[in-house]
PDB file of C-alpha atoms in Angstrom:
ATOM      1  CA  MET A   1      -5.604  26.619  14.587  1.00 55.00           C
ATOM      2  CA  ARG A   2      -2.579  24.585  13.554  1.00 63.00           C
ATOM      3  CA  ARG A   3       0.875  25.874  14.234  1.00 68.00           C
ATOM      4  CA  PRO A   4       3.437  25.467  11.506  1.00 73.00           C
ATOM      5  CA  GLY A   5       6.120  22.885  12.213  1.00 70.00           C
ATOM      6  CA  PRO A   6       9.829  23.404  11.866  1.00 74.00           C
ATOM      7  CA  MET A   7      11.164  24.165   8.420  1.00 77.00           C
ATOM      8  CA  ILE A   8      12.466  21.035   6.782  1.00 79.00           C
ATOM      9  CA  PRO A   9      15.448  21.264   4.451  1.00 80.00           C
ATOM     10  CA  PRO A  10      14.622  20.910   0.759  1.00 82.00           C
ATOM     11  CA  LEU A  11      15.276  17.562  -0.855  1.00 88.00           C
ATOM     12  CA  SER A  12      17.048  17.739  -4.178  1.00 89.00           C
ATOM     13  CA  VAL A  13      17.804  14.707  -6.320  1.00 92.00           C
ATOM     14  CA  THR A  14      20.309  14.791  -9.169  1.00 93.00           C
ATOM     15  CA  ASP A  15      19.538  13.122 -12.479  1.00 94.00           C
ATOM     16  CA  ALA A  16      22.001  10.328 -11.706  1.00 94.00           C
ATOM     17  CA  GLN A  17      20.430   9.703  -8.287  1.00 94.00           C
ATOM     18  CA  ARG A  18      16.939   9.767  -9.823  1.00 94.00           C
ATOM     19  CA  ALA A  19      18.011   7.168 -12.391  1.00 94.00           C
ATOM     20  CA  VAL A  20      19.346   4.876  -9.654  1.00 93.00           C
ATOM     21  CA  LEU A  21      16.208   5.273  -7.511  1.00 93.00           C
ATOM     22  CA  GLU A  22      13.917   4.580 -10.457  1.00 92.00           C
ATOM     23  CA  GLY A  23      16.078   1.588 -11.349  1.00 91.00           C
ATOM     24  CA  TRP A  24      15.588   0.185  -7.849  1.00 89.00           C
ATOM     25  CA  LEU A  25      11.834   0.533  -8.323  1.00 89.00           C
ATOM     26  CA  ARG A  26      11.810  -1.270 -11.688  1.00 88.00           C
ATOM     27  CA  ARG A  27      14.135  -4.133 -10.775  1.00 85.00           C
ATOM     28  CA  ARG A  28      12.290  -7.331  -9.926  1.00 80.00           C
ATOM     29  CA  PRO A  29      14.687  -8.723  -7.300  1.00 80.00           C
ATOM     30  CA  THR A  30      14.808  -5.470  -5.308  1.00 72.00           C
ATOM     31  CA  ALA A  31      13.727  -5.886  -1.697  1.00 85.00           C
ATOM     32  CA  GLN A  32      10.409  -4.228  -0.941  1.00 88.00           C
ATOM     33  CA  ALA A  33      12.005  -2.112   1.782  1.00 89.00           C
ATOM     34  CA  SER A  34      14.484  -0.615  -0.710  1.00 89.00           C
ATOM     35  CA  ALA A  35      11.716   0.010  -3.217  1.00 91.00           C
ATOM     36  CA  GLN A  36       9.628   1.777  -0.583  1.00 94.00           C
ATOM     37  CA  ARG A  37      12.559   3.979   0.428  1.00 94.00           C
ATOM     38  CA  SER A  38      13.063   4.891  -3.216  1.00 94.00           C
ATOM     39  CA  ARG A  39       9.386   5.823  -3.556  1.00 94.00           C
ATOM     40  CA  ILE A  40       9.607   7.983  -0.436  1.00 95.00           C
ATOM     41  CA  VAL A  41      12.613   9.925  -1.722  1.00 95.00           C
ATOM     42  CA  LEU A  42      11.165  10.372  -5.213  1.00 95.00           C
ATOM     43  CA  GLU A  43       7.836  11.611  -3.833  1.00 94.00           C
ATOM     44  CA  CYS A  44       9.588  14.053  -1.493  1.00 93.00           C
ATOM     45  CA  ALA A  45      11.790  15.242  -4.355  1.00 93.00           C
ATOM     46  CA  GLY A  46       8.614  15.885  -6.338  1.00 91.00           C
ATOM     47  CA  GLY A  47       7.748  18.653  -3.891  1.00 89.00           C
ATOM     48  CA  HIS A  48       5.206  16.757  -1.777  1.00 91.00           C
ATOM     49  CA  SER A  49       5.018  17.300   1.962  1.00 90.00           C
ATOM     50  CA  ILE A  50       5.744  14.577   4.493  1.00 92.00           C
ATOM     51  CA  MET A  51       2.041  14.161   5.247  1.00 93.00           C
ATOM     52  CA  GLU A  52       1.116  13.929   1.554  1.00 93.00           C
ATOM     53  CA  VAL A  53       3.760  11.258   0.968  1.00 94.00           C
ATOM     54  CA  SER A  54       2.686   9.278   4.033  1.00 95.00           C
ATOM     55  CA  LEU A  55      -0.950   9.339   2.910  1.00 95.00           C
ATOM     56  CA  ARG A  56      -0.107   8.433  -0.696  1.00 94.00           C
ATOM     57  CA  LEU A  57       2.130   5.510   0.262  1.00 94.00           C
ATOM     58  CA  ARG A  58       0.032   4.530   3.306  1.00 95.00           C
ATOM     59  CA  ILE A  59       2.935   4.614   5.729  1.00 95.00           C
ATOM     60  CA  ALA A  60       3.644   6.488   8.949  1.00 95.00           C
ATOM     61  CA  PRO A  61       4.898  10.090   8.684  1.00 94.00           C
ATOM     62  CA  ASP A  62       7.841   9.159  10.934  1.00 94.00           C
ATOM     63  CA  THR A  63       8.951   6.613   8.340  1.00 94.00           C
ATOM     64  CA  VAL A  64       8.946   9.316   5.665  1.00 94.00           C
ATOM     65  CA  ARG A  65      10.885  11.674   7.948  1.00 93.00           C
ATOM     66  CA  THR A  66      13.465   8.980   8.743  1.00 93.00           C
ATOM     67  CA  TRP A  67      14.281   8.040   5.138  1.00 94.00           C
ATOM     68  CA  ARG A  68      14.103  11.632   3.927  1.00 93.00           C
ATOM     69  CA  ARG A  69      16.648  12.631   6.567  1.00 92.00           C
ATOM     70  CA  CYS A  70      18.902   9.645   5.774  1.00 92.00           C
ATOM     71  CA  PHE A  71      18.914  10.577   2.084  1.00 93.00           C
ATOM     72  CA  ILE A  72      19.712  14.225   2.832  1.00 92.00           C
ATOM     73  CA  GLU A  73      22.607  13.261   5.146  1.00 91.00           C
ATOM     74  CA  TRP A  74      24.163  10.328   3.256  1.00 91.00           C
ATOM     75  CA  GLY A  75      22.631  10.241  -0.235  1.00 91.00           C
ATOM     76  CA  LEU A  76      21.944   6.860  -1.811  1.00 91.00           C
ATOM     77  CA  ASP A  77      24.131   5.106   0.765  1.00 89.00           C
ATOM     78  CA  GLY A  78      21.733   6.250   3.489  1.00 89.00           C
ATOM     79  CA  LEU A  79      18.926   4.178   1.959  1.00 89.00           C
ATOM     80  CA  CYS A  80      20.802   0.864   2.145  1.00 87.00           C
ATOM     81  CA  ASP A  81      20.346  -1.555   5.023  1.00 79.00           C
ATOM     82  CA  ASP A  82      23.071  -1.667   7.617  1.00 78.00           C
ATOM     83  CA  PRO A  83      24.456  -5.128   8.341  1.00 76.00           C
ATOM     84  CA  ARG A  84      22.670  -6.796  11.211  1.00 76.00           C
ATOM     85  CA  PRO A  85      24.645  -7.263  14.439  1.00 84.00           C
ATOM     86  CA  GLY A  86      26.035 -10.635  15.412  1.00 83.00           C
ATOM     87  CA  VAL A  87      27.334 -13.599  13.513  1.00 82.00           C
ATOM     88  CA  PRO A  88      25.394 -14.419  10.337  1.00 77.00           C
ATOM     89  CA  ARG A  89      23.416 -17.659  10.409  1.00 72.00           C
ATOM     90  CA  LYS A  90      24.724 -20.699   8.594  1.00 75.00           C
ATOM     91  CA  ILE A  91      22.406 -23.412   7.373  1.00 67.00           C
ATOM     92  CA  THR A  92      23.570 -26.978   7.790  1.00 61.00           C
ATOM     93  CA  VAL A  93      23.416 -29.558   5.001  1.00 56.00           C
ATOM     94  CA  PRO A  94      20.116 -31.281   6.021  1.00 55.00           C
ATOM     95  CA  CYS A  95      18.221 -28.005   5.532  1.00 49.00           C
ATOM     96  CA  THR A  96      19.396 -27.699   1.956  1.00 49.00           C
ATOM     97  CA  ALA A  97      18.244 -31.227   1.084  1.00 46.00           C
ATOM     98  CA  SER A  98      14.897 -31.879  -0.579  1.00 49.00           C
ATOM     99  CA  PRO A  99      11.801 -31.725   1.673  1.00 53.00           C
ATOM    100  CA  GLY A 100      11.164 -35.481   1.397  1.00 52.00           C
ATOM    101  CA  SER A 101      14.620 -36.359   2.685  1.00 49.00           C
ATOM    102  CA  GLY A 102      14.441 -34.409   5.958  1.00 49.00           C
ATOM    103  CA  VAL A 103      14.306 -35.884   9.444  1.00 49.00           C
ATOM    104  CA  ARG A 104      10.746 -36.620  10.508  1.00 50.00           C
ATOM    105  CA  ASN A 105       9.079 -37.000  13.893  1.00 50.00           C
ATOM    106  CA  SER A 106       9.505 -40.460  15.308  1.00 52.00           C
ATOM    107  CA  SER A 107       5.779 -41.218  15.596  1.00 54.00           C
ATOM    108  CA  PRO A 108       3.489 -38.864  13.675  1.00 54.00           C
ATOM    109  CA  SER A 109      -0.165 -39.315  14.540  1.00 56.00           C
ATOM    110  CA  SER A 110      -2.938 -39.168  11.969  1.00 57.00           C
ATOM    111  CA  THR A 111      -3.792 -35.569  12.950  1.00 63.00           C
ATOM    112  CA  GLN A 112      -0.197 -34.392  12.997  1.00 64.00           C
ATOM    113  CA  LYS A 113       1.667 -33.492   9.840  1.00 62.00           C
ATOM    114  CA  PRO A 114       5.221 -34.740   9.504  1.00 59.00           C
ATOM    115  CA  ARG A 115       7.646 -32.063  10.591  1.00 60.00           C
ATOM    116  CA  LEU A 116      10.977 -31.434   8.952  1.00 57.00           C
ATOM    117  CA  THR A 117      13.718 -30.390  11.306  1.00 59.00           C
ATOM    118  CA  CYS A 118      16.922 -28.556  10.675  1.00 57.00           C
ATOM    119  CA  ARG A 119      19.503 -26.942  12.884  1.00 55.00           C
ATOM    120  CA  PHE A 120      20.958 -23.436  12.536  1.00 55.00           C
ATOM    121  CA  THR A 121      24.540 -23.086  13.651  1.00 52.00           C
TER     122      THR A 121
END
């Protein structure tokens, strides 16, 4: 016999929030992670349980719990990525050049493909 888990707070989405979430799903350049978070919130707002959402979207229940909780605590801002720690990478000029103009290995053999090199600073 299964024991019931703890009661989870209800997830309510306003019309404005729903419009933004659906917009993130429809936009082509949206990152897949943001689109998945939007799907999670919209499914949970539709009254589906955490397990139903995880099975429908084929993701782990802990992922659904995490993004559901973030949306409840911080709203739409909770679904955005935090900036990564450290100094952002900068690409030097040779990496932005065309592939044919890159620096090649000094002696490529017949079995080895030429390798372009670039340096991140």
